[in-house]
mmCIF file of C-alpha atoms in Angstrom:
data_model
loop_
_atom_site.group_PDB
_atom_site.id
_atom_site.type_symbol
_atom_site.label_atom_id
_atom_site.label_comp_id
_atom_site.label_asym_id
_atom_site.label_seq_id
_atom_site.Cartn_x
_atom_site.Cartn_y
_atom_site.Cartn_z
ATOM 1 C CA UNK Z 286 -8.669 -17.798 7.010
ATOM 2 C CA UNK Z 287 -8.008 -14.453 6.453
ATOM 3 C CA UNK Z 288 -6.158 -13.259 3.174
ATOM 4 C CA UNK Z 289 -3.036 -11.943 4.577
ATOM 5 C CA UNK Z 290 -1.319 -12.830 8.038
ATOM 6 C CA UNK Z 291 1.697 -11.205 9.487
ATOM 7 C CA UNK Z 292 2.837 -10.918 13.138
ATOM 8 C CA UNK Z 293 1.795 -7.424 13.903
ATOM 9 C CA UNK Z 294 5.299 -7.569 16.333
ATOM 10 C CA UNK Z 295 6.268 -5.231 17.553
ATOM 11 C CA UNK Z 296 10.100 -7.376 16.955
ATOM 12 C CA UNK Z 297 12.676 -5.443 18.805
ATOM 13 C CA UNK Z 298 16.191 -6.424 17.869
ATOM 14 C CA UNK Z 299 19.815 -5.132 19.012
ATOM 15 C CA UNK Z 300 22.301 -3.149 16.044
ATOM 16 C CA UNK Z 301 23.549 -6.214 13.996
ATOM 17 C CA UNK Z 302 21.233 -8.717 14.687
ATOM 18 C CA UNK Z 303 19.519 -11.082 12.007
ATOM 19 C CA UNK Z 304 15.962 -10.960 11.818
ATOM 20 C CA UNK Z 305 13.365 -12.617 9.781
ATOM 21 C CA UNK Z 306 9.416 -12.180 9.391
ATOM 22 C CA UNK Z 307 6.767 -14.548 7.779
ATOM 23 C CA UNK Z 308 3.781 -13.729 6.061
ATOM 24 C CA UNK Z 309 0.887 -16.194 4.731
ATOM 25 C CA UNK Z 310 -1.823 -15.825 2.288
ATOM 26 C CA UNK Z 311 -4.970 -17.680 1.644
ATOM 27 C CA UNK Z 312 -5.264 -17.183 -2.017
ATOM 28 C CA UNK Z 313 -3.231 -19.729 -3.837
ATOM 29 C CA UNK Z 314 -3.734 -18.023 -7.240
ATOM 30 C CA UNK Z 315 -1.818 -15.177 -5.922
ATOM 31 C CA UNK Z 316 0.382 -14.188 -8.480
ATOM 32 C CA UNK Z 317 2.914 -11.442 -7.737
ATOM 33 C CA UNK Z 318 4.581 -10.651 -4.110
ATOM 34 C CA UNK Z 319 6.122 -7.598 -2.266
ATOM 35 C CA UNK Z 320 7.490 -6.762 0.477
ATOM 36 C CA UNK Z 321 6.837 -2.622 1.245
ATOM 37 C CA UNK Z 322 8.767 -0.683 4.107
ATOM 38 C CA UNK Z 323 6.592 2.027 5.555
ATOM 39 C CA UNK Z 324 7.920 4.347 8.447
ATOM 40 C CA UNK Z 325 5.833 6.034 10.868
ATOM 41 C CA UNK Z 326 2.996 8.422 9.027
ATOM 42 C CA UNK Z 327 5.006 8.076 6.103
ATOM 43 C CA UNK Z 328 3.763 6.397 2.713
ATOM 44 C CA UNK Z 329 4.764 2.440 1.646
ATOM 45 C CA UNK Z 330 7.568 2.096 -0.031
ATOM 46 C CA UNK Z 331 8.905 -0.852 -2.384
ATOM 47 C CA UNK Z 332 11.656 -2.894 -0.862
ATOM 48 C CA UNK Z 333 11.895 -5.748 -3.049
ATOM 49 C CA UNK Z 334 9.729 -8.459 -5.103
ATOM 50 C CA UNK Z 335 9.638 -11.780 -4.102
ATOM 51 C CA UNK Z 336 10.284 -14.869 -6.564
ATOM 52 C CA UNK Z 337 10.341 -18.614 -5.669
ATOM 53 C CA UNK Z 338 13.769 -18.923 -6.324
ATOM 54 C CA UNK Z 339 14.210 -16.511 -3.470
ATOM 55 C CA UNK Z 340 16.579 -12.702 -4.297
ATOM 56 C CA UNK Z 341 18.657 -10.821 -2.246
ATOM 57 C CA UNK Z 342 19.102 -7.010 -2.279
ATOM 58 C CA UNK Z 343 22.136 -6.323 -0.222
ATOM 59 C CA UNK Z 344 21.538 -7.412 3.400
ATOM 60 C CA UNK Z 345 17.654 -8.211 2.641
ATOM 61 C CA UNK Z 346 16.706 -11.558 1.788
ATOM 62 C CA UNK Z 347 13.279 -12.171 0.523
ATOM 63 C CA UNK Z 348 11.733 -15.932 -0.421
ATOM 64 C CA UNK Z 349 8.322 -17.156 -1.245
ATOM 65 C CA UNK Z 350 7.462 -20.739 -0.807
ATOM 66 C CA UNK Z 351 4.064 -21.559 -2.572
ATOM 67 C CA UNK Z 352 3.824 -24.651 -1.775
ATOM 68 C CA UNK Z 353 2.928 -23.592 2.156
ATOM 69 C CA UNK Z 354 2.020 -20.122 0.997
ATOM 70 C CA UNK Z 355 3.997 -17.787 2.808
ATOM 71 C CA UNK Z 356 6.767 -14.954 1.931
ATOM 72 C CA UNK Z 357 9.651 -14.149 4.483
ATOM 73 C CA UNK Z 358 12.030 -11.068 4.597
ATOM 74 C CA UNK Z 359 15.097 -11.685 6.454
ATOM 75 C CA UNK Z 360 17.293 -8.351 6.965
ATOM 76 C CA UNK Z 361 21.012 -9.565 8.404
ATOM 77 C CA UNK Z 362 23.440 -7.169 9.990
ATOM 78 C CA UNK Z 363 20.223 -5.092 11.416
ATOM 79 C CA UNK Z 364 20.755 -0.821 11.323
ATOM 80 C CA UNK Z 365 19.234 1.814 13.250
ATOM 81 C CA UNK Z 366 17.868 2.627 10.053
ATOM 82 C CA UNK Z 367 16.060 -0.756 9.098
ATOM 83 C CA UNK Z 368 13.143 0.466 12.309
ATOM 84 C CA UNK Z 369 10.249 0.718 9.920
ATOM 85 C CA UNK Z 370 6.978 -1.348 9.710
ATOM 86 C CA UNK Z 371 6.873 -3.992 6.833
ATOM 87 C CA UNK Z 372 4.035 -4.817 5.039
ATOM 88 C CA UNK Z 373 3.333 -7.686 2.661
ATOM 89 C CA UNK Z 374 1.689 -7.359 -0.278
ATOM 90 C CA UNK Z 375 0.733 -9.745 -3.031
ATOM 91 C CA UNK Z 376 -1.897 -9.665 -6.384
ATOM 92 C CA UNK Z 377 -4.430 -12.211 -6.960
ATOM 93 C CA UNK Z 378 -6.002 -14.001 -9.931
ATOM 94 C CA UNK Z 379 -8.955 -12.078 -11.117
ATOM 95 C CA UNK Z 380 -8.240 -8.715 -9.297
ATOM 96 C CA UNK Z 381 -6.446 -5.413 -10.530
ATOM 97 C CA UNK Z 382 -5.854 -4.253 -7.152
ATOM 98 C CA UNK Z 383 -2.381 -4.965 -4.622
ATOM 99 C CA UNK Z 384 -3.323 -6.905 -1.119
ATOM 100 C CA UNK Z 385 -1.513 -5.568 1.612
ATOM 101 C CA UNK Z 386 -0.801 -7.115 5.382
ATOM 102 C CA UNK Z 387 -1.110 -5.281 8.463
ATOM 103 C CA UNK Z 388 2.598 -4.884 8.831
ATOM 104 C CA UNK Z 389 4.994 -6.027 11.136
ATOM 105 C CA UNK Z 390 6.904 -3.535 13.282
ATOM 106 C CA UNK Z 391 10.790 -3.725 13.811
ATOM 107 C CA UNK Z 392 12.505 -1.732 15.862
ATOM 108 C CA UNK Z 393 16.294 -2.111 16.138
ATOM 109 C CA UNK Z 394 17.846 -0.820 19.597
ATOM 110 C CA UNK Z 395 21.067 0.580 19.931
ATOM 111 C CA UNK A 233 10.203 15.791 -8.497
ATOM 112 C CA UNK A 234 9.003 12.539 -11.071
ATOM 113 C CA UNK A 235 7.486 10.869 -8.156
ATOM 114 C CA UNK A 236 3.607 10.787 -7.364
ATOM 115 C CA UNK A 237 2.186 13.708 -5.876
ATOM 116 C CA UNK A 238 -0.967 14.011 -4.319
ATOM 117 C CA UNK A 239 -2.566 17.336 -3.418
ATOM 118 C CA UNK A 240 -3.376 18.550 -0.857
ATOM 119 C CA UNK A 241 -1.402 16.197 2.197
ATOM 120 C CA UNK A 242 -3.664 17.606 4.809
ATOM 121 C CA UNK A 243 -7.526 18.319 4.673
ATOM 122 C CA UNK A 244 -9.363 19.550 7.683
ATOM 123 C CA UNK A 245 -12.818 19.145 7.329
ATOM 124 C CA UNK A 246 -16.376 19.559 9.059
ATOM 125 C CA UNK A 247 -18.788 16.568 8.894
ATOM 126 C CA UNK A 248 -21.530 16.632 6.300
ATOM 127 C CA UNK A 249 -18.942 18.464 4.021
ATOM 128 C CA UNK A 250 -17.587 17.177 0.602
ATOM 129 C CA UNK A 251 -13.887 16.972 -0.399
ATOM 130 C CA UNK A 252 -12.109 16.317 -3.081
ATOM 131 C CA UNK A 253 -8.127 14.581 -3.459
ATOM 132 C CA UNK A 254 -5.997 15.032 -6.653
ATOM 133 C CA UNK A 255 -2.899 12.307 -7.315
ATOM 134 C CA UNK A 256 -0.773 13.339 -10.453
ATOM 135 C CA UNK A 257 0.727 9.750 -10.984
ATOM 136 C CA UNK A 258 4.103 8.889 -12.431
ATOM 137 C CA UNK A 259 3.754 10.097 -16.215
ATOM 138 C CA UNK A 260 4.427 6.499 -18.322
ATOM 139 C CA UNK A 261 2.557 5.145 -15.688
ATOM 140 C CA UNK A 262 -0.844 3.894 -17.002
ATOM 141 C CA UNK A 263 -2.261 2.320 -13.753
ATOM 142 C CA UNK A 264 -3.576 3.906 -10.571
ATOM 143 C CA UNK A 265 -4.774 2.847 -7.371
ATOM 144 C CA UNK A 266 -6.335 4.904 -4.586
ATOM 145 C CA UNK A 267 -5.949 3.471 -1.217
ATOM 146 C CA UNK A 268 -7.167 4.309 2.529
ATOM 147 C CA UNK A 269 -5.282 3.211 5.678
ATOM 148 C CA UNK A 270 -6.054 4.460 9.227
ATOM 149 C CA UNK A 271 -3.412 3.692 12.486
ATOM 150 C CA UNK A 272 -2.232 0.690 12.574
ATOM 151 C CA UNK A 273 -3.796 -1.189 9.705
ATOM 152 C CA UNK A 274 -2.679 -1.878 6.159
ATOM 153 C CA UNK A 275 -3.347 0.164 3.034
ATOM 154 C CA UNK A 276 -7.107 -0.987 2.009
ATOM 155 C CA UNK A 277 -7.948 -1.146 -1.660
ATOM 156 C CA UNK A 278 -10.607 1.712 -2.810
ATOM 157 C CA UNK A 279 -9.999 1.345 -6.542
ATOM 158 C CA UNK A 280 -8.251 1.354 -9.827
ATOM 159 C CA UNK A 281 -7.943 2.660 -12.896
ATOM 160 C CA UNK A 282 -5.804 1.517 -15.781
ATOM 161 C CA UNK A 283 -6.028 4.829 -18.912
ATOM 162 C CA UNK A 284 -8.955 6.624 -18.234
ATOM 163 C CA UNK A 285 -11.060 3.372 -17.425
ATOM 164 C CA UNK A 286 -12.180 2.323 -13.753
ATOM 165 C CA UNK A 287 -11.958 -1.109 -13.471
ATOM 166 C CA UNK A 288 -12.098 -1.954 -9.882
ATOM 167 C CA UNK A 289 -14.037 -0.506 -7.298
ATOM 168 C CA UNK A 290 -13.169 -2.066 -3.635
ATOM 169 C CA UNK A 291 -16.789 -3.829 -2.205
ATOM 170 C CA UNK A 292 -16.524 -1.903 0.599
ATOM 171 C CA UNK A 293 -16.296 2.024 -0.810
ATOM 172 C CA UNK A 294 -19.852 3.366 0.041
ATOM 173 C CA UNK A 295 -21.739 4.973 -2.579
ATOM 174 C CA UNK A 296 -20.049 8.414 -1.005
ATOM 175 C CA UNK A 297 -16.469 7.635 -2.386
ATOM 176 C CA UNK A 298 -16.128 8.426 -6.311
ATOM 177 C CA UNK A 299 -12.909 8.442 -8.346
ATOM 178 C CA UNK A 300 -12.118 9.909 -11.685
ATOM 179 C CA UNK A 301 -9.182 9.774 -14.407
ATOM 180 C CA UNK A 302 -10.793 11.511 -16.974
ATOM 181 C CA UNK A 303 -7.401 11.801 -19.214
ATOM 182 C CA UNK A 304 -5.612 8.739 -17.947
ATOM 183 C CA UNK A 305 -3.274 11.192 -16.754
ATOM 184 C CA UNK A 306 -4.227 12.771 -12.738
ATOM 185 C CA UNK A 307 -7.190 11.812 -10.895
ATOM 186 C CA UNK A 308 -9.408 12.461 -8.547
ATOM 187 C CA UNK A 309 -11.063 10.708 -5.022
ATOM 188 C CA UNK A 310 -14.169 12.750 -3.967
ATOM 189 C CA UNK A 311 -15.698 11.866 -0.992
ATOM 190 C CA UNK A 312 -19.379 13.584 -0.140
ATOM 191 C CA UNK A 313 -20.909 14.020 2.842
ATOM 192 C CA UNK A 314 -17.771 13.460 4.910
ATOM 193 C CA UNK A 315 -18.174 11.285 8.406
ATOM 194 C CA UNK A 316 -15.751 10.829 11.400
ATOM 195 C CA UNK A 317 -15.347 7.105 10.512
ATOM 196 C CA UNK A 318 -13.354 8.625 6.874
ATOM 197 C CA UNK A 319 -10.619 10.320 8.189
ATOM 198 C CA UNK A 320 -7.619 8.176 7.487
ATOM 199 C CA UNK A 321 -4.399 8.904 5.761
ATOM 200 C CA UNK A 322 -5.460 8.309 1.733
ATOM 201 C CA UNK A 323 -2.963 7.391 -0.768
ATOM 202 C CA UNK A 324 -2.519 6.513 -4.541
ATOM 203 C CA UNK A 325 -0.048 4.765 -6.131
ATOM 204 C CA UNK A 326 0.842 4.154 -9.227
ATOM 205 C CA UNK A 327 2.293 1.345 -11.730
ATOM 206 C CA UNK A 328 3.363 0.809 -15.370
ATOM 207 C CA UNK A 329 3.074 -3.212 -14.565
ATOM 208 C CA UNK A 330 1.286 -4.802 -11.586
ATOM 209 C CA UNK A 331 4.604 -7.291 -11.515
ATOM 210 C CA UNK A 332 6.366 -4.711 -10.663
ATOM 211 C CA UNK A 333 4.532 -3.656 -7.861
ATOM 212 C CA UNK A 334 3.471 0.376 -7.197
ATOM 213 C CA UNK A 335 5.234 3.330 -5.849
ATOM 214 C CA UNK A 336 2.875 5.338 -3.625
ATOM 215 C CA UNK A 337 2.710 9.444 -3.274
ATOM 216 C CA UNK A 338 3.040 11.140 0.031
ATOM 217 C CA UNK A 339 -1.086 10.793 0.930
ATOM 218 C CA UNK A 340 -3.750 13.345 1.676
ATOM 219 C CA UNK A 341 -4.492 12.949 5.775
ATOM 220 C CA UNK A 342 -7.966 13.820 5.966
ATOM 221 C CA UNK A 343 -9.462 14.689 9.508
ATOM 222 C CA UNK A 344 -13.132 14.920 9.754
ATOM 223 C CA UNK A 345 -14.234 17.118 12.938
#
């Protein structure tokens, strides 16, 4: 099983739609969790941490569920704005370094 | 600008040649990763400093690859003896707590011709 998982996508949604994206890791030791927003040949940015008891940052929705080992993002009211790829990212047990995903591409259409 | 900043953002270079990235990190920042991602991929882990000390260097990162933080301030990714197969876009991040996650500079896109 490989570390990360995430749908690569692409996930095409119309203005104002809710969408949501899953990502599962293998390590169950994983400690911390992210979810990054990187736009085309542009760097990774922070969107928000993820915490079991799930947080909310506006209109983006993020929850991790340890217990099956994935973290979802769910973005509501979808803008223009929100086209970006997302990448998850989480630390491990016994590693300095950030695991990132592949990234899943959204694209929201007018 | 109190972001990171890594210098320069585009290196053309021929292959066989050596070059070398700087990343000025966030200042209270005491940790620092290098990364590499090509198209379509993830950023993949090269290695990671916390101070001045290296303490994690990605299995992968050929004997070519060689980081520095001599200060625990800026640092350095050299890479020697450049091949086609290392151009990708190469990034650093850094982090005052690894809960926290790590905010990334703009990357050095290195093309090797």
């Amino acid at each position: 099983r490989k570390e990360v998982e995430q749908d690569p996508g692409p996930f095409n949604v119309p203005e104002g739609a809710t969408v949501a994206f899953n990502c599962t890791y293998s390590n169950s030791a994983s400690q911390s969790f992210f979810w990054y927003r990187q736009d085309c040949r542009k760097e990774p940015k922070l969107l928000m941490s993820v915490y079991s008891s799930g947080n909310e940052d506006g209109r983006f929705t993020a929850q991790l569920n340890r217990a099956s080992q994935y973290i979802s993002l769910l973005i509501r009211d979808s803008k223009l704005s929100d086209s970006a790829t997302y990448l998850c990212v989480f630390t491990g047990a016994g590693s300095y370094q950030l695991t990132f995903g592949k990234g899943t591409k959204l694209s929201v259409i007018p | 600008d109190t972001g990171v900043s890594q210098d320069p953002r585009h290196k053309i270079t021929k292959r066989g040649q050596n070059v070398t990235f700087r990343c000025d990190p966030i200042s209270e920042h005491n940790r620092l990763y290098w990364y590499r991602q090509t198209l379509g991929q993830g950023p993949e882990f090269l290695t990671y400093f916390q101070n001045e000390a290296q303490l994690e260097k990605s299995r992968l990162l050929s004997d070519r690859f060689s980081a520095e933080r001599p200060k625990g301030s800026f640092s350095t990714l050299e890479i020697q003896r450049t091949e086609q197969g290392d151009s990708a876009m190469y990034l650093c991040a850094s982090s005052w707590d690894r809960a926290r996650g790590a905010f990334f500079g703009q990357g050095t896109r290195l093309t090797v011709v």
